[in-house]
PDB file of C-alpha atoms in Angstrom:
ATOM      1  CA  MET A 145     104.104  76.614  57.302  1.00 56.00           C
ATOM      2  CA  LYS A 146     101.801  76.173  60.287  1.00 56.00           C
ATOM      3  CA  HIS A 147     104.055  78.290  62.529  1.00 53.00           C
ATOM      4  CA  THR A 148     104.433  80.996  59.906  1.00 56.00           C
ATOM      5  CA  LEU A 149     100.660  81.286  59.478  1.00 47.00           C
ATOM      6  CA  LEU A 150     100.167  81.372  63.246  1.00 42.00           C
ATOM      7  CA  SER A 151     102.844  84.082  63.565  1.00 47.00           C
ATOM      8  CA  ILE A 152     101.194  86.173  60.869  1.00 50.00           C
ATOM      9  CA  LEU A 153      97.829  85.896  62.612  1.00 46.00           C
ATOM     10  CA  LEU A 154      99.191  86.755  66.059  1.00 44.00           C
ATOM     11  CA  LEU A 155     101.443  89.651  65.013  1.00 43.00           C
ATOM     12  CA  PRO A 156      98.639  92.266  64.789  1.00 47.00           C
ATOM     13  CA  LEU A 157      97.358  91.173  68.199  1.00 43.00           C
ATOM     14  CA  LEU A 158     100.771  91.766  69.725  1.00 44.00           C
ATOM     15  CA  LEU A 159     101.274  95.084  67.961  1.00 45.00           C
ATOM     16  CA  PHE A 160      97.944  96.592  68.988  1.00 44.00           C
ATOM     17  CA  THR A 161      97.902  95.402  72.573  1.00 47.00           C
ATOM     18  CA  ALA A 162      99.160  97.857  75.150  1.00 50.00           C
ATOM     19  CA  CYS A 163     100.455  96.543  78.402  1.00 73.00           C
ATOM     20  CA  THR A 164      99.686  98.686  81.385  1.00 74.00           C
ATOM     21  CA  ALA A 165     101.384  98.025  84.680  1.00 85.00           C
ATOM     22  CA  ILE A 166      99.658  99.264  87.819  1.00 89.00           C
ATOM     23  CA  GLU A 167     101.173  98.440  91.200  1.00 95.00           C
ATOM     24  CA  VAL A 168      99.513  99.725  94.356  1.00 97.00           C
ATOM     25  CA  THR A 169      99.917  99.504  98.109  1.00 97.00           C
ATOM     26  CA  SER A 170      96.616 100.842  99.445  1.00 97.00           C
ATOM     27  CA  VAL A 171      96.524 103.513 102.137  1.00 98.00           C
ATOM     28  CA  PRO A 172      95.364 101.776 105.339  1.00 97.00           C
ATOM     29  CA  TYR A 173      92.253 103.191 106.979  1.00 96.00           C
ATOM     30  CA  ASP A 174      92.950 105.858 109.590  1.00 96.00           C
ATOM     31  CA  SER A 175      90.098 107.837 111.136  1.00 93.00           C
ATOM     32  CA  GLU A 176      92.595 110.690 111.581  1.00 93.00           C
ATOM     33  CA  LEU A 177      92.939 111.136 107.801  1.00 96.00           C
ATOM     34  CA  LYS A 178      90.782 114.221 107.328  1.00 94.00           C
ATOM     35  CA  GLU A 179      92.813 115.984 104.618  1.00 97.00           C
ATOM     36  CA  VAL A 180      95.894 115.467 102.458  1.00 97.00           C
ATOM     37  CA  LYS A 181      98.410 118.059 101.372  1.00 98.00           C
ATOM     38  CA  ILE A 182      99.494 117.507  97.767  1.00 98.00           C
ATOM     39  CA  CYS A 183     103.038 118.796  97.350  1.00 97.00           C
ATOM     40  CA  ARG A 184     103.073 120.401  93.901  1.00 96.00           C
ATOM     41  CA  ASN A 185     105.719 119.035  91.537  1.00 97.00           C
ATOM     42  CA  PRO A 186     106.492 121.807  89.030  1.00 96.00           C
ATOM     43  CA  LYS A 187     108.391 119.345  86.799  1.00 95.00           C
ATOM     44  CA  VAL A 188     105.164 117.484  85.966  1.00 94.00           C
ATOM     45  CA  LYS A 189     103.795 118.814  82.686  1.00 88.00           C
ATOM     46  CA  VAL A 190     100.660 116.632  82.452  1.00 90.00           C
ATOM     47  CA  ALA A 191      98.097 119.441  82.455  1.00 88.00           C
ATOM     48  CA  ASP A 192      95.247 117.725  84.329  1.00 94.00           C
ATOM     49  CA  PHE A 193      97.278 115.457  86.626  1.00 95.00           C
ATOM     50  CA  LEU A 194      96.677 117.478  89.820  1.00 95.00           C
ATOM     51  CA  ASP A 195      92.976 117.959  89.061  1.00 96.00           C
ATOM     52  CA  VAL A 196      92.491 114.227  88.542  1.00 96.00           C
ATOM     53  CA  MET A 197      94.332 113.412  91.772  1.00 97.00           C
ATOM     54  CA  ARG A 198      92.347 115.952  93.801  1.00 97.00           C
ATOM     55  CA  ARG A 199      89.077 114.668  92.323  1.00 96.00           C
ATOM     56  CA  HIS A 200      89.827 111.076  93.342  1.00 97.00           C
ATOM     57  CA  PHE A 201      90.757 111.998  96.905  1.00 97.00           C
ATOM     58  CA  SER A 202      87.602 114.108  97.113  1.00 96.00           C
ATOM     59  CA  LEU A 203      85.438 111.258  95.790  1.00 95.00           C
ATOM     60  CA  HIS A 204      86.721 109.157  98.678  1.00 96.00           C
ATOM     61  CA  GLY A 205      85.816 111.859 101.193  1.00 95.00           C
ATOM     62  CA  ILE A 206      89.333 113.210 101.622  1.00 97.00           C
ATOM     63  CA  PRO A 207      89.788 116.919 100.868  1.00 97.00           C
ATOM     64  CA  ALA A 208      93.113 117.722  99.187  1.00 97.00           C
ATOM     65  CA  ALA A 209      94.976 121.023  99.392  1.00 97.00           C
ATOM     66  CA  VAL A 210      97.830 121.773  97.007  1.00 97.00           C
ATOM     67  CA  VAL A 211     100.936 123.124  98.755  1.00 97.00           C
ATOM     68  CA  ASP A 212     104.430 124.143  97.674  1.00 95.00           C
ATOM     69  CA  GLU A 213     106.871 121.388  96.678  1.00 95.00           C
ATOM     70  CA  ASN A 214     109.085 122.190  99.698  1.00 93.00           C
ATOM     71  CA  TYR A 215     106.239 121.960 102.207  1.00 94.00           C
ATOM     72  CA  GLU A 216     107.403 120.370 105.454  1.00 92.00           C
ATOM     73  CA  VAL A 217     104.943 117.706 106.483  1.00 92.00           C
ATOM     74  CA  LYS A 218     104.092 117.601 110.173  1.00 94.00           C
ATOM     75  CA  GLN A 219     104.323 114.239 111.931  1.00 93.00           C
ATOM     76  CA  ASP A 220     100.546 113.727 112.212  1.00 93.00           C
ATOM     77  CA  GLU A 221      99.765 115.120 108.766  1.00 97.00           C
ATOM     78  CA  TYR A 222      99.120 113.295 105.488  1.00 98.00           C
ATOM     79  CA  ALA A 223     100.847 114.439 102.318  1.00 98.00           C
ATOM     80  CA  VAL A 224     101.186 113.262  98.725  1.00 98.00           C
ATOM     81  CA  ARG A 225     104.261 113.501  96.546  1.00 98.00           C
ATOM     82  CA  TYR A 226     104.102 112.490  92.910  1.00 97.00           C
ATOM     83  CA  THR A 227     105.783 112.425  89.562  1.00 97.00           C
ATOM     84  CA  ALA A 228     104.366 111.890  86.088  1.00 93.00           C
ATOM     85  CA  LEU A 229     105.857 111.707  82.630  1.00 87.00           C
ATOM     86  CA  ARG A 230     104.496 112.362  79.187  1.00 76.00           C
ATOM     87  CA  SER A 231     105.403 110.624  75.970  1.00 79.00           C
ATOM     88  CA  TRP A 232     104.780 111.784  72.449  1.00 66.00           C
ATOM     89  CA  ASP A 233     103.062 110.105  69.504  1.00 69.00           C
ATOM     90  CA  PHE A 234     101.475 112.858  67.377  1.00 75.00           C
ATOM     91  CA  VAL A 235     100.366 114.423  70.676  1.00 71.00           C
ATOM     92  CA  THR A 236     101.580 114.121  74.259  1.00 72.00           C
ATOM     93  CA  TYR A 237      99.975 111.595  76.597  1.00 80.00           C
ATOM     94  CA  LEU A 238     100.510 110.278  80.127  1.00 88.00           C
ATOM     95  CA  SER A 239     102.842 107.271  80.086  1.00 90.00           C
ATOM     96  CA  TYR A 240     104.115 107.053  83.692  1.00 91.00           C
ATOM     97  CA  ALA A 241     102.997 108.123  87.158  1.00 96.00           C
ATOM     98  CA  ASP A 242     104.135 107.518  90.730  1.00 97.00           C
ATOM     99  CA  VAL A 243     102.103 108.666  93.727  1.00 98.00           C
ATOM    100  CA  ASP A 244     103.342 108.281  97.315  1.00 98.00           C
ATOM    101  CA  VAL A 245     101.154 109.008 100.337  1.00 98.00           C
ATOM    102  CA  TYR A 246     102.961 109.941 103.537  1.00 97.00           C
ATOM    103  CA  LYS A 247     101.969 110.270 107.157  1.00 97.00           C
ATOM    104  CA  GLY A 248     104.679 112.506 108.517  1.00 96.00           C
ATOM    105  CA  ASN A 249     107.897 111.109 107.045  1.00 94.00           C
ATOM    106  CA  SER A 250     106.613 107.546 106.580  1.00 96.00           C
ATOM    107  CA  ILE A 251     105.178 106.229 103.332  1.00 98.00           C
ATOM    108  CA  VAL A 252     101.772 104.658 103.999  1.00 98.00           C
ATOM    109  CA  GLY A 253     100.611 104.086 100.423  1.00 98.00           C
ATOM    110  CA  THR A 254     102.100 103.955  96.943  1.00 98.00           C
ATOM    111  CA  ALA A 255     100.735 103.784  93.425  1.00 98.00           C
ATOM    112  CA  HIS A 256     102.613 103.244  90.189  1.00 97.00           C
ATOM    113  CA  PHE A 257     101.240 103.477  86.627  1.00 94.00           C
ATOM    114  CA  HIS A 258     103.324 102.638  83.579  1.00 89.00           C
ATOM    115  CA  LEU A 259     102.462 102.113  79.927  1.00 80.00           C
ATOM    116  CA  LYS A 260     104.873  99.388  78.865  1.00 65.00           C
ATOM    117  CA  GLY A 261     106.558 100.235  75.607  1.00 56.00           C
ATOM    118  CA  LYS A 262     104.963 103.700  75.993  1.00 52.00           C
ATOM    119  CA  GLY A 263     101.686 102.202  74.803  1.00 49.00           C
ATOM    120  CA  GLY A 264     102.960 100.691  71.576  1.00 46.00           C
ATOM    121  CA  PHE A 265     100.365 100.835  68.796  1.00 47.00           C
ATOM    122  CA  SER A 266      97.422 100.789  71.188  1.00 55.00           C
ATOM    123  CA  PHE A 267      94.911 103.626  71.072  1.00 50.00           C
ATOM    124  CA  TYR A 268      94.573 103.330  74.888  1.00 49.00           C
ATOM    125  CA  LYS A 269      97.658 105.494  75.314  1.00 67.00           C
ATOM    126  CA  TRP A 270      95.643 108.511  74.160  1.00 62.00           C
ATOM    127  CA  ASP A 271      92.860 107.967  76.712  1.00 74.00           C
ATOM    128  CA  SER A 272      92.393 110.721  79.256  1.00 75.00           C
ATOM    129  CA  THR A 273      94.509 110.957  82.385  1.00 89.00           C
ATOM    130  CA  ASN A 274      91.379 110.244  84.419  1.00 90.00           C
ATOM    131  CA  THR A 275      90.531 107.094  82.451  1.00 89.00           C
ATOM    132  CA  LYS A 276      94.035 105.717  82.797  1.00 90.00           C
ATOM    133  CA  LEU A 277      94.495 106.538  86.481  1.00 94.00           C
ATOM    134  CA  THR A 278      91.038 105.711  87.892  1.00 94.00           C
ATOM    135  CA  PRO A 279      91.901 102.024  88.535  1.00 94.00           C
ATOM    136  CA  MET A 280      95.110 103.085  90.283  1.00 96.00           C
ATOM    137  CA  TYR A 281      93.387 105.611  92.563  1.00 96.00           C
ATOM    138  CA  GLU A 282      90.507 103.232  93.312  1.00 96.00           C
ATOM    139  CA  GLU A 283      92.996 100.662  94.601  1.00 97.00           C
ATOM    140  CA  LEU A 284      95.104 103.252  96.446  1.00 98.00           C
ATOM    141  CA  LEU A 285      92.061 104.631  98.294  1.00 97.00           C
ATOM    142  CA  LYS A 286      89.936 101.473  98.541  1.00 97.00           C
ATOM    143  CA  ASN A 287      89.841 101.679 102.360  1.00 97.00           C
ATOM    144  CA  TYR A 288      88.033 105.014 102.155  1.00 95.00           C
ATOM    145  CA  ALA A 289      84.423 104.622 101.085  1.00 83.00           C
ATOM    146  CA  MET A 290      83.065 106.341  98.028  1.00 72.00           C
ATOM    147  CA  PRO A 291      79.464 107.446  98.241  1.00 63.00           C
ATOM    148  CA  GLU A 292      77.225 105.000  96.378  1.00 63.00           C
ATOM    149  CA  LYS A 293      76.474 105.656  92.713  1.00 51.00           C
ATOM    150  CA  THR A 294      79.420 108.002  92.353  1.00 52.00           C
ATOM    151  CA  VAL A 295      80.505 108.305  88.749  1.00 54.00           C
ATOM    152  CA  VAL A 296      84.048 109.402  88.024  1.00 57.00           C
ATOM    153  CA  LYS A 297      83.879 111.894  85.175  1.00 56.00           C
ATOM    154  CA  PRO A 298      86.792 113.532  83.392  1.00 56.00           C
TER     155      PRO A 298
END
């Protein structure tokens, strides 16, 4: 009886809790990083994904230019390649994202965002792309100072 009552009380907590996995290897500081080239991925259908990414690089003092997906990165140049997936629950929402930062052909930083169980019953899954990815970008770019009192707005 005790276990049944406990199970009944904990079930809603489990159902309405979304698990978000964010794994990041921060980009190490390099005074040579003056700009990144974001290689457009035409398969990504998350409407504001590129805008959010560009905004976060900009907030950390790194201008970002969007280039063609087949852009050949020069050895001393920084580039970003990414993928993102949407899921559907009445409307589409961001459920997965991978961002890799390269210097030439070498990966120097990675960021991974994943809504476990595609967000389950949590309302968090419908939050904006910016809200969901801000913690990921903050960790990815933590070695590049943000101006004080900067507020990240959608």
